[in-house]
Short mmCIF file of C-alpha atoms and ligand atoms in Angstrom, two decimals:
data_model
loop_
_atom_site.label_atom_id
_atom_site.label_comp_id
_atom_site.label_asym_id
_atom_site.label_seq_id
_atom_site.Cartn_x
_atom_site.Cartn_y
_atom_site.Cartn_z
CA MET A 262 16.28 19.54 25.61
CA PHE A 263 15.58 15.96 24.17
CA HIS A 264 18.70 14.28 25.38
CA LYS A 265 17.44 10.74 23.45
CA VAL A 266 16.34 11.42 19.78
CA ALA A 267 15.68 8.96 17.22
CA ILE A 268 16.50 10.30 13.07
CA ILE A 269 14.61 7.80 10.71
CA GLY A 270 15.96 8.26 7.24
CA GLY A 271 19.21 7.98 5.19
CA GLY A 272 19.12 10.77 2.91
CA ALA A 273 20.36 14.41 2.71
CA ALA A 274 17.99 15.54 5.08
CA ALA A 275 18.71 12.87 7.91
CA ALA A 276 22.17 13.68 7.16
CA THR A 277 22.17 17.46 7.73
CA LEU A 278 20.07 17.21 10.64
CA VAL A 279 22.59 14.45 12.37
CA SER A 280 25.54 16.69 11.59
CA GLU A 281 23.55 19.89 12.64
CA LEU A 282 23.08 18.20 15.98
CA LEU A 283 26.17 16.67 16.64
CA GLU A 284 28.10 19.49 16.30
CA ARG A 285 26.73 21.56 19.08
CA ARG A 286 28.02 21.57 22.47
CA THR A 287 25.25 20.76 25.02
CA GLN A 288 24.97 21.17 28.86
CA ARG A 289 24.01 17.57 28.99
CA PRO A 290 25.13 15.04 26.45
CA LEU A 291 23.03 14.14 23.35
CA HIS A 292 22.24 10.38 22.14
CA LEU A 293 21.25 9.97 18.70
CA ASP A 294 19.62 6.40 17.41
CA TRP A 295 20.02 6.77 13.60
CA TYR A 296 17.99 4.54 11.53
CA THR A 297 19.47 4.87 7.97
CA GLY A 298 17.07 2.49 6.14
CA GLY A 299 20.21 0.73 4.61
CA PRO A 300 24.37 1.05 4.28
CA MET A 301 24.72 3.88 2.17
CA ALA A 302 23.87 6.90 4.82
CA GLY A 303 23.62 10.23 3.77
CA ARG A 304 22.99 10.45 -0.11
CA GLY A 305 19.21 9.25 -0.41
CA VAL A 306 17.68 9.03 -3.79
CA ALA A 307 18.93 12.28 -5.54
CA TYR A 308 22.68 11.71 -4.46
CA GLY A 309 22.87 7.78 -4.69
CA THR A 310 23.00 8.09 -8.51
CA PRO A 311 26.65 6.92 -9.79
CA SER A 312 26.01 8.53 -13.05
CA GLU A 313 28.33 11.56 -14.19
CA ARG A 314 25.41 12.71 -16.55
CA HIS A 315 23.20 13.56 -13.69
CA LEU A 316 23.98 17.04 -12.37
CA LEU A 317 22.64 18.97 -9.56
CA ASN A 318 20.05 21.29 -10.90
CA VAL A 319 21.06 24.12 -8.28
CA ARG A 320 24.51 25.81 -8.56
CA ALA A 321 27.44 24.70 -6.53
CA ALA A 322 27.72 28.00 -4.64
CA SER A 323 24.17 27.24 -3.10
CA MET A 324 24.30 23.71 -2.29
CA GLY A 325 26.35 24.03 1.42
CA MET A 326 24.91 21.53 3.93
CA PHE A 327 24.51 24.25 6.54
CA VAL A 328 22.87 27.74 6.77
CA SER A 329 25.84 28.77 8.67
CA LYS A 330 28.20 27.80 5.69
CA PRO A 331 26.36 27.94 2.54
CA GLY A 332 29.25 27.69 0.64
CA GLY A 333 30.60 24.59 2.08
CA PHE A 334 30.09 22.46 -0.97
CA LEU A 335 31.70 24.67 -3.36
CA GLU A 336 34.83 24.76 -1.14
CA TYR A 337 34.76 20.97 -1.05
CA ALA A 338 34.57 20.95 -5.01
CA GLN A 339 37.17 23.47 -5.45
CA ALA A 340 39.44 21.47 -3.18
CA LEU A 341 39.12 18.59 -5.59
CA ASP A 342 39.21 20.65 -8.69
CA PRO A 343 40.37 24.25 -8.36
CA SER A 344 38.80 25.06 -11.83
CA VAL A 345 35.17 24.73 -10.38
CA LYS A 346 33.03 27.90 -10.09
CA GLY A 347 29.94 28.82 -7.79
CA ALA A 348 27.61 29.07 -10.94
CA ASP A 349 28.54 25.23 -12.05
CA PHE A 350 26.15 22.57 -11.79
CA LEU A 351 28.31 19.65 -10.68
CA PRO A 352 27.56 16.06 -10.92
CA ARG A 353 25.02 14.72 -8.06
CA ARG A 354 27.27 11.66 -7.18
CA MET A 355 30.11 14.40 -6.02
CA TYR A 356 27.33 16.01 -3.78
CA GLY A 357 26.70 12.59 -2.47
CA ASP A 358 30.26 12.20 -1.70
CA PHE A 359 30.29 15.56 0.19
CA LEU A 360 27.31 14.63 2.09
CA GLN A 361 28.50 11.19 3.02
CA SER A 362 31.73 12.48 4.07
CA ARG A 363 30.42 15.35 6.12
CA VAL A 364 28.07 13.04 8.20
CA GLU A 365 30.71 10.07 8.64
CA ASP A 366 33.15 13.03 10.11
CA ALA A 367 30.43 14.29 12.48
CA VAL A 368 29.56 10.49 13.68
CA LYS A 369 33.19 10.16 14.26
CA ASN A 370 33.87 13.23 16.14
CA ALA A 371 30.54 13.20 18.08
CA GLY A 372 32.63 11.85 21.19
CA SER A 373 34.67 14.89 21.33
CA PHE A 374 31.33 17.10 21.91
CA GLY A 375 30.05 14.52 24.37
CA HIS A 376 27.66 13.16 22.31
CA ASP A 377 26.97 9.35 21.11
CA VAL A 378 25.38 7.82 17.89
CA ASN A 379 24.24 4.63 17.38
CA VAL A 380 23.68 4.25 13.51
CA LEU A 381 21.21 1.29 12.57
CA PRO A 382 21.18 0.15 9.14
CA PHE A 383 17.54 -0.91 9.30
CA ALA A 384 14.31 0.77 8.28
CA ALA A 385 12.29 1.80 11.23
CA GLU A 386 8.83 -0.32 10.50
CA SER A 387 6.94 1.49 13.57
CA VAL A 388 7.00 4.71 15.59
CA VAL A 389 4.65 5.07 18.34
CA PRO A 390 4.68 8.52 20.13
CA SER A 391 3.13 8.88 23.89
CA ALA A 392 3.20 11.27 26.47
CA GLU A 393 6.52 9.65 27.67
CA GLY A 394 8.24 9.35 24.56
CA VAL A 395 8.64 7.73 21.46
CA THR A 396 8.92 3.84 21.00
CA ILE A 397 10.70 2.60 17.35
CA GLY A 398 10.39 -0.66 16.26
CA TYR A 399 12.60 -2.31 13.36
CA GLY A 400 12.90 -6.35 12.65
CA ASP A 401 12.60 -7.75 16.06
CA GLY A 402 13.79 -4.97 17.81
CA GLU A 403 12.65 -1.45 19.34
CA THR A 404 14.40 1.34 20.61
CA GLN A 405 13.02 4.11 23.03
CA ALA A 406 13.48 8.07 22.18
CA GLU A 407 12.14 11.08 23.80
CA ALA A 408 11.40 12.46 20.49
CA ALA A 409 12.01 11.08 16.92
CA VAL A 410 12.13 12.93 13.57
CA LEU A 411 10.98 11.46 10.25
CA ALA A 412 13.38 12.52 7.43
CA ILE A 413 12.20 9.67 4.98
CA GLY A 414 12.06 11.90 1.84
CA SER A 415 8.95 11.00 -0.25
CA LEU A 416 6.84 7.92 -0.54
CA PRO A 417 7.62 4.92 -3.23
CA PRO A 418 5.94 5.77 -6.54
CA ARG A 419 2.66 4.11 -7.30
CA PRO A 420 1.55 2.74 -10.81
CA LEU A 421 -0.89 5.17 -12.42
CA PRO A 422 -4.46 4.04 -13.00
CA GLY A 423 -4.91 2.20 -15.91
CA VAL A 424 -1.95 -0.01 -15.66
CA GLU A 425 -2.52 -3.69 -15.77
CA ASP A 426 -1.25 -5.93 -13.35
CA ALA A 427 0.34 -8.05 -15.89
CA ALA A 428 2.09 -5.01 -17.44
CA ILE A 429 3.69 -4.51 -13.83
CA ALA A 430 4.51 -8.34 -13.53
CA SER A 431 6.00 -8.26 -16.97
CA GLY A 432 8.92 -5.90 -15.73
CA ARG A 433 8.46 -3.84 -18.75
CA TYR A 434 6.35 -1.39 -17.04
CA ILE A 435 8.69 0.67 -14.58
CA THR A 436 7.08 2.14 -11.82
CA ASP A 437 10.24 3.33 -10.01
CA PRO A 438 12.84 4.52 -12.34
CA TRP A 439 15.74 4.78 -9.92
CA PRO A 440 16.27 0.99 -9.15
CA PHE A 441 15.80 0.33 -13.17
CA LEU A 442 18.27 2.87 -14.15
CA ALA A 443 20.91 1.20 -11.25
CA SER A 444 20.78 -2.33 -13.23
CA ALA A 445 19.84 -1.46 -16.52
CA GLU A 446 22.39 -2.82 -19.03
CA SER A 447 24.00 -1.12 -21.93
CA HIS A 448 23.12 -2.70 -25.39
CA GLU A 449 22.67 -1.81 -28.96
CA ARG A 450 19.12 -3.56 -29.57
CA PRO A 451 16.35 -1.04 -31.05
CA LEU A 452 13.82 -0.31 -28.33
CA ARG A 453 10.57 1.60 -28.47
CA VAL A 454 10.34 3.39 -24.89
CA LEU A 455 7.80 5.24 -23.50
CA ILE A 456 8.38 7.66 -20.76
CA ILE A 457 5.19 8.96 -18.91
CA GLY A 458 5.81 12.49 -17.51
CA LEU A 459 8.43 14.83 -18.35
CA GLY A 460 9.91 16.47 -15.51
CA LEU A 461 13.45 16.30 -14.17
CA THR A 462 13.20 12.66 -13.31
CA ALA A 463 12.31 12.00 -17.01
CA VAL A 464 15.37 14.24 -18.21
CA ASP A 465 17.47 12.03 -15.94
CA VAL A 466 16.09 8.75 -17.72
CA LEU A 467 16.47 10.20 -20.89
CA LEU A 468 20.20 11.27 -20.59
CA GLU A 469 20.88 7.95 -19.33
CA LEU A 470 18.85 5.45 -21.29
CA SER A 471 19.68 7.37 -24.64
CA ALA A 472 23.52 6.86 -23.98
CA ARG A 473 23.17 3.24 -22.74
CA TRP A 474 20.68 2.28 -25.60
CA PRO A 475 21.87 4.03 -28.74
CA ASN A 476 19.17 2.54 -30.76
CA ALA A 477 16.17 3.16 -28.86
CA HIS A 478 13.73 5.81 -29.71
CA PHE A 479 11.95 7.40 -27.01
CA ASP A 480 8.38 8.77 -27.19
CA ALA A 481 7.82 10.94 -23.94
CA LEU A 482 4.14 11.81 -22.98
CA SER A 483 2.57 14.49 -20.65
CA ARG A 484 -0.23 16.51 -20.04
CA HIS A 485 1.34 19.53 -21.62
CA GLY A 486 4.15 17.84 -23.48
CA LYS A 487 6.71 20.47 -22.15
CA LEU A 488 9.79 19.98 -20.75
CA PRO A 489 11.35 21.85 -17.52
CA GLU A 490 12.56 25.40 -18.72
CA PRO A 491 16.69 25.77 -18.84
CA HIS A 492 18.56 27.76 -16.47
CA LEU A 493 20.77 30.66 -18.13
CA ALA A 494 24.32 29.68 -18.71
CA ALA A 495 25.21 32.58 -15.90
CA ALA A 496 23.85 33.21 -12.62
CA SER A 497 21.60 36.23 -12.25
CA ALA A 498 20.52 37.96 -9.36
CA PRO A 499 16.77 37.59 -7.89
CA ASN A 500 14.71 40.57 -8.85
CA ASP A 501 14.96 43.41 -6.70
CA ASP A 502 10.92 44.37 -7.27
CA GLY A 503 10.20 40.96 -5.63
CA GLY A 504 8.67 42.59 -2.58
CA GLU A 505 5.90 44.64 -4.92
CA LEU A 506 4.99 41.57 -6.44
CA ILE A 507 4.81 39.62 -3.03
CA GLU A 508 2.69 42.55 -1.22
CA SER A 509 0.17 42.66 -4.05
CA MET A 510 0.02 38.96 -3.97
CA ARG A 511 -0.57 39.04 0.05
CA ASP A 512 -3.33 41.53 -0.58
CA ASP A 513 -5.71 39.32 -3.04
CA VAL A 514 -5.12 35.64 -1.66
CA ASN A 515 -6.41 34.14 -4.84
CA ILE A 516 -4.55 31.92 -7.17
CA ARG A 517 -6.45 33.33 -10.26
CA VAL A 518 -5.13 36.89 -9.25
CA TRP A 519 -1.48 35.67 -8.09
CA LEU A 520 -1.26 34.09 -11.80
CA ARG A 521 -2.06 37.10 -13.41
CA ARG A 522 0.49 38.94 -11.23
CA LEU A 523 3.16 36.64 -11.88
CA ARG A 524 2.45 37.12 -15.84
CA GLU A 525 2.50 40.97 -15.34
CA ALA A 526 5.84 40.64 -13.23
CA THR A 527 7.37 38.00 -15.77
CA ALA A 528 6.31 39.95 -18.66
CA GLY A 529 8.17 43.25 -17.38
CA ALA A 530 11.55 41.51 -16.47
CA GLU A 531 14.63 41.11 -18.30
CA ASP A 532 14.70 37.43 -17.71
CA TRP A 533 11.59 35.76 -15.88
CA ARG A 534 14.01 33.35 -14.04
CA THR A 535 14.75 36.37 -11.67
CA VAL A 536 11.00 37.08 -10.79
CA ILE A 537 10.44 33.08 -9.79
CA ASP A 538 13.77 32.90 -8.10
CA GLY A 539 12.99 36.13 -6.17
CA MET A 540 9.92 34.70 -4.87
CA ARG A 541 11.57 31.64 -3.25
CA PRO A 542 12.24 33.38 0.24
CA HIS A 543 8.48 34.20 0.42
CA THR A 544 6.81 30.97 -1.18
CA GLN A 545 6.18 29.23 2.25
CA SER A 546 4.55 32.04 3.73
CA LEU A 547 2.60 32.73 0.63
CA TRP A 548 1.37 28.89 0.81
CA HIS A 549 0.81 29.36 4.56
CA ASP A 550 -1.57 32.22 3.86
CA LEU A 551 -3.58 30.24 1.21
CA PRO A 552 -6.95 28.65 1.99
CA GLN A 553 -7.36 24.79 1.28
CA ALA A 554 -9.60 25.53 -1.81
CA GLU A 555 -6.92 27.86 -3.34
CA ARG A 556 -4.34 25.29 -2.85
CA ALA A 557 -6.48 22.58 -4.64
CA ARG A 558 -6.93 25.12 -7.21
CA PHE A 559 -2.99 25.73 -7.46
CA LEU A 560 -2.42 22.02 -7.75
CA ARG A 561 -5.11 21.24 -10.39
CA HIS A 562 -4.34 24.47 -12.54
CA ALA A 563 -1.07 25.87 -11.84
CA ARG A 564 1.32 23.15 -10.33
CA TRP A 565 2.52 21.84 -13.70
CA ALA A 566 3.58 25.40 -15.04
CA TRP A 567 5.02 26.21 -11.56
CA GLU A 568 7.37 22.94 -11.36
CA ARG A 569 8.74 23.55 -14.72
CA ALA A 570 9.59 27.38 -14.26
CA ARG A 571 11.02 26.63 -10.61
CA HIS A 572 12.71 23.21 -10.96
CA ARG A 573 14.84 23.88 -13.98
CA MET A 574 17.53 21.85 -16.17
CA PRO A 575 21.45 22.62 -16.17
CA PRO A 576 22.23 24.42 -19.63
CA GLN A 577 24.17 21.63 -21.04
CA VAL A 578 21.42 19.24 -19.96
CA ALA A 579 18.76 20.90 -21.91
CA ALA A 580 21.54 21.29 -24.77
CA THR A 581 21.89 17.28 -24.56
CA ILE A 582 18.05 16.79 -24.67
CA ALA A 583 17.33 19.42 -27.33
CA ASN A 584 20.12 17.29 -29.50
CA LEU A 585 17.89 14.13 -28.92
CA GLU A 586 14.95 15.77 -30.05
CA SER A 587 16.76 16.85 -33.46
CA ASP A 588 18.25 13.75 -34.18
CA GLY A 589 15.11 12.11 -34.15
CA ARG A 590 15.61 10.14 -30.90
CA LEU A 591 13.06 11.77 -28.41
CA THR A 592 9.16 13.13 -29.87
CA ARG A 593 7.13 14.60 -27.09
CA SER A 594 3.65 14.63 -27.06
CA ARG A 595 0.66 16.26 -25.15
CA GLY A 596 -1.96 13.82 -23.82
CA ARG A 597 -3.08 11.48 -21.05
CA MET A 598 -2.32 7.80 -20.58
CA ARG A 599 -5.68 5.94 -20.19
CA SER A 600 -4.18 2.08 -20.33
CA VAL A 601 -1.23 0.09 -20.27
CA ARG A 602 -1.57 -3.70 -20.80
CA LEU A 603 0.32 -6.77 -21.86
CA SER A 604 0.18 -7.76 -25.33
CA GLU A 605 0.26 -11.22 -26.61
CA ASP A 606 3.92 -10.74 -28.17
CA GLY A 607 5.27 -9.56 -24.91
CA SER A 608 5.03 -5.69 -25.76
CA LEU A 609 2.94 -3.04 -24.06
CA ALA A 610 -0.16 -1.63 -25.45
CA VAL A 611 -0.41 1.85 -24.38
CA VAL A 612 -3.75 3.97 -25.16
CA HIS A 613 -3.33 7.62 -24.47
CA ARG A 614 -6.23 10.08 -25.00
CA LEU A 615 -5.42 12.78 -27.49
CA PRO A 616 -5.41 16.59 -26.55
CA GLY A 617 -8.22 17.45 -28.92
CA GLY A 618 -10.26 14.18 -28.15
CA GLY A 619 -10.20 10.79 -29.49
CA GLU A 620 -7.43 8.07 -28.43
CA THR A 621 -4.70 6.46 -29.81
CA THR A 622 -2.72 3.08 -29.35
CA ASP A 623 0.99 2.49 -29.88
CA SER A 624 3.25 -0.30 -28.85
CA TYR A 625 6.36 -0.29 -26.62
CA ASP A 626 8.99 -2.59 -25.38
CA ILE A 627 9.58 -0.68 -21.93
CA VAL A 628 6.91 2.14 -20.43
CA ILE A 629 8.71 4.22 -17.45
CA GLN A 630 6.65 6.16 -15.04
CA THR A 631 8.32 9.29 -14.33
CA VAL A 632 5.62 11.48 -12.59
CA GLY A 633 7.11 13.34 -9.64
CA LEU A 634 7.10 12.54 -5.91
CA ASN A 635 4.49 10.51 -4.25
CA THR A 636 3.84 12.13 -1.17
CA ASP A 637 0.09 10.68 -0.56
CA THR A 638 0.56 9.46 2.77
CA GLN A 639 -3.08 8.08 2.71
CA ARG A 640 -2.17 5.64 -0.10
CA THR A 641 1.02 4.17 0.29
CA ASP A 642 2.54 0.88 0.56
CA HIS A 643 5.40 2.37 2.89
CA ARG A 644 5.13 0.62 5.93
CA LEU A 645 5.95 2.91 8.56
CA VAL A 646 3.85 5.69 7.29
CA ARG A 647 0.82 3.19 6.90
CA GLN A 648 1.35 2.17 10.45
CA LEU A 649 1.23 5.87 11.52
CA VAL A 650 -1.97 6.73 9.45
CA LEU A 651 -3.92 3.86 10.19
CA GLY A 652 -2.89 4.06 13.96
CA ASP A 653 -4.57 7.52 13.83
CA LEU A 654 -1.13 8.72 15.13
CA VAL A 655 -0.67 11.55 12.59
CA THR A 656 -3.10 13.18 10.16
CA PRO A 657 -2.42 12.95 6.51
CA ASP A 658 -2.39 16.26 4.42
CA PRO A 659 -5.88 16.47 3.02
CA LEU A 660 -4.45 17.34 -0.35
CA GLY A 661 -1.88 14.20 -0.51
CA LEU A 662 1.22 16.38 0.17
CA GLY A 663 2.59 14.45 3.03
CA PHE A 664 1.46 14.91 6.97
CA ALA A 665 -0.73 17.70 8.43
CA ALA A 666 2.32 19.44 10.45
CA LEU A 667 2.93 23.03 11.91
CA PRO A 668 5.52 24.80 9.48
CA ASP A 669 8.34 24.26 12.19
CA GLY A 670 8.14 20.47 11.71
CA HIS A 671 5.65 19.55 14.54
CA LEU A 672 3.39 16.43 13.33
CA LEU A 673 -0.36 16.76 14.24
CA ASP A 674 -1.85 13.98 15.93
CA GLY A 675 -5.25 12.10 14.85
CA GLU A 676 -7.23 14.61 16.09
CA GLY A 677 -5.02 17.60 14.43
CA LYS A 678 -3.24 18.71 17.60
CA PRO A 679 0.52 18.95 17.22
CA ARG A 680 2.54 16.42 19.09
CA ARG A 681 5.32 17.55 21.50
CA ASN A 682 8.04 14.76 20.26
CA LEU A 683 7.21 13.65 16.77
CA PHE A 684 8.72 15.91 13.83
CA ALA A 685 9.38 15.64 10.16
CA ILE A 686 11.74 17.24 7.66
CA GLY A 687 11.56 17.43 3.65
CA SER A 688 9.13 16.70 1.16
CA LEU A 689 6.31 15.19 3.52
CA LEU A 690 6.26 19.03 4.83
CA ARG A 691 4.84 19.83 1.52
CA GLY A 692 1.19 20.58 2.88
CA ALA A 693 2.54 22.96 5.32
CA LEU A 694 5.27 24.58 3.21
CA TRP A 695 5.02 23.74 -0.34
CA GLU A 696 8.80 24.36 -0.87
CA SER A 697 10.34 21.65 1.16
CA THR A 698 12.30 19.61 -0.97
CA ALA A 699 15.84 21.17 -1.90
CA ILE A 700 18.84 21.55 -0.10
CA PRO A 701 18.31 25.34 0.48
CA GLU A 702 14.94 24.92 2.59
CA ILE A 703 16.14 21.48 3.68
CA ARG A 704 19.25 22.79 5.69
CA LYS A 705 17.22 25.63 7.21
CA GLN A 706 14.39 22.99 8.41
CA ALA A 707 17.63 21.26 10.07
CA GLN A 708 18.92 24.31 11.89
CA SER A 709 15.47 25.14 13.10
CA LEU A 710 14.49 21.67 14.07
CA ALA A 711 17.96 21.40 15.94
CA ASN A 712 17.54 24.53 17.85
CA MET A 713 14.05 23.23 18.98
CA LEU A 714 15.36 19.67 19.97
CA LEU A 715 18.42 21.23 21.89
CA ALA A 716 16.24 24.16 23.47
CA GLU A 717 16.95 23.96 27.11
CA LYS A 718 13.16 24.26 27.79
CA VAL A 719 11.36 21.98 25.69
CA GLN A 720 8.50 24.18 23.77
CA ARG A 721 5.00 23.87 24.60
CA VAL A 722 3.20 23.42 21.76
CA ALA A 723 -0.36 22.78 23.27
CA THR A 724 -1.80 19.70 24.67
CA ARG A 725 0.27 16.10 24.79
C1 LIG B 231 16.69 12.84 -8.94
C2 LIG B 231 16.33 14.05 -7.57
C3 LIG B 231 17.18 15.02 -8.09
C4 LIG B 231 17.37 16.43 -7.49
N1 LIG B 231 18.49 17.25 -7.29
C5 LIG B 231 18.30 18.19 -6.28
C6 LIG B 231 19.58 19.22 -6.52
O1 LIG B 231 19.99 19.12 -7.70
N2 LIG B 231 19.51 20.00 -5.65
C7 LIG B 231 18.75 20.09 -4.79
O2 LIG B 231 18.66 21.10 -3.89
N3 LIG B 231 17.69 19.39 -4.44
C8 LIG B 231 17.52 18.13 -5.33
N4 LIG B 231 16.38 17.30 -5.53
C9 LIG B 231 15.45 17.57 -4.03
C10 LIG B 231 15.84 16.50 -2.86
O3 LIG B 231 14.66 15.63 -2.54
C11 LIG B 231 16.66 16.70 -1.74
O4 LIG B 231 17.83 17.56 -2.20
C12 LIG B 231 17.29 15.42 -1.01
O5 LIG B 231 17.85 14.75 -1.82
C13 LIG B 231 16.07 15.19 -0.08
O6 LIG B 231 16.42 14.20 0.93
P1 LIG B 231 15.61 13.41 1.81
O7 LIG B 231 16.58 13.05 2.80
O8 LIG B 231 14.48 14.37 2.33
O9 LIG B 231 14.97 12.34 0.88
P2 LIG B 231 15.58 11.23 0.13
O10 LIG B 231 16.84 11.14 -0.77
O11 LIG B 231 14.42 10.36 -0.50
O12 LIG B 231 16.23 10.15 1.35
C14 LIG B 231 15.12 9.44 2.34
C15 LIG B 231 15.93 8.43 2.91
O13 LIG B 231 15.08 7.38 3.77
C16 LIG B 231 15.35 6.25 3.62
N5 LIG B 231 13.99 5.92 4.47
C17 LIG B 231 12.64 5.80 4.13
N6 LIG B 231 11.89 4.93 4.70
C18 LIG B 231 12.59 4.74 6.20
C19 LIG B 231 12.53 4.07 7.33
N7 LIG B 231 11.51 3.69 7.70
N8 LIG B 231 13.45 3.94 8.23
C20 LIG B 231 14.72 4.24 7.46
N9 LIG B 231 15.23 4.80 6.59
C21 LIG B 231 13.88 5.05 5.54
C22 LIG B 231 15.05 6.13 1.85
O14 LIG B 231 15.41 4.81 1.68
C23 LIG B 231 16.15 7.10 1.83
O15 LIG B 231 17.41 6.87 1.95
C24 LIG B 231 16.49 16.05 -6.04
C25 LIG B 231 15.65 14.85 -5.92
C26 LIG B 231 15.46 14.14 -6.83
C27 LIG B 231 14.56 12.91 -6.33
#
């Protein structure tokens, strides 16, 4: 067992792991140093939004914080409002309240289990693992632990290639939509807004800004011009035939074949969603079996289609977006942004390539980039990740999907060997697991990490 553990990160993954650890009885006390990166511990990016328009994209019944209590969030929500149903898509703000209250209770009650917690509202700036333990640096301070877990979510977004520095400096090109949404004021000015990327973050931006800026027009540009698919209003059980599909995929580990099998399975199903949902328990092991070249092929050709089928919009959100389109306030187009530069009149000139060839230039007051999670640890300004990568203390995933790691969360050192005392949880394990961002996966990772960290005999994972 590790008796002194540092948890680094202030979002849902850290809150879940901290709670898992503190609610267990151990033979000897556990000491946690929890680096939360700021004062709002437990919410992170997804559940820090105060907007009631921003809904969970997973039904309430599946958003429990612990594997041992998958219905925990539903119970919490029904205690506040007995009319809530398990199939509802509730506000993310409420989920943030739930996470925060649960982890605060766990920290408060830690003493009754013999544990103690030091909550440090700072960003960890360096992590140096060695045979003796791990040294964590922040500001002018430093702490020692026997093991550390990185629960830092995804990396700060970087501007797309082709965006001029002057466009960014003007404040009209928004690389990170979340701080922008937190501070954007309501007004009635007519604005031309371009959104680059059409995933769930684009949908959140549209919901919020279309309400705050009633006279704005939104263009949305993406490679395929398609929105995420909607959930059905009623929950449906995953497909019973999932096993047959999975076996046929295991028999021929090839992305082209997999896509064909998926197309056949979805065409034969009453609703295609049941096939996609039926794959979820198997996605990580399928990914594990996929050779690097096939993974790269998936990312190039199939990722976009997978993401829009897998990460779906609640039906009421889909209806709001459809209304924006039918009212003429939202126009979607296919294409690729080539460049964004600041014009003399202060607007942004955006050149984009059209699908059939040729280019077009349009002028916008604001351009917002919403192109999905950044997990590229080789090219990032995140101070801690840079220190780990540049110091050769970890290996980046070769396809830009976080860190090279074992599926159980052990990070690999600079030579590709598992580190005994350095772990990760969440999005930066995408290279090892692919499916590694949502709560149902995170709570499983938290449970197995807690088992590993508290195991009486520390697991031997080769060297170090
Ligand atoms: C907009 C959005 C909506 C989502 N909706 C859902 C949903 O409805 N259902 C679902 O299951 N999943 C959803 N997800 C997936 C989501 O990623 C996970 O549910 C979960 O929030 C991930 O939590 P995390 O702690 O891994 O990451 P984050 O929420 O990103 O938290 C990481 C935290 O670590 C902090 N940090 C970073 N570096 C350091 C450092 N060096 N030191 C200390 N702290 C640091 C950051 O400031 C941040 O607070 C959504 C994701 C997004 C982005």
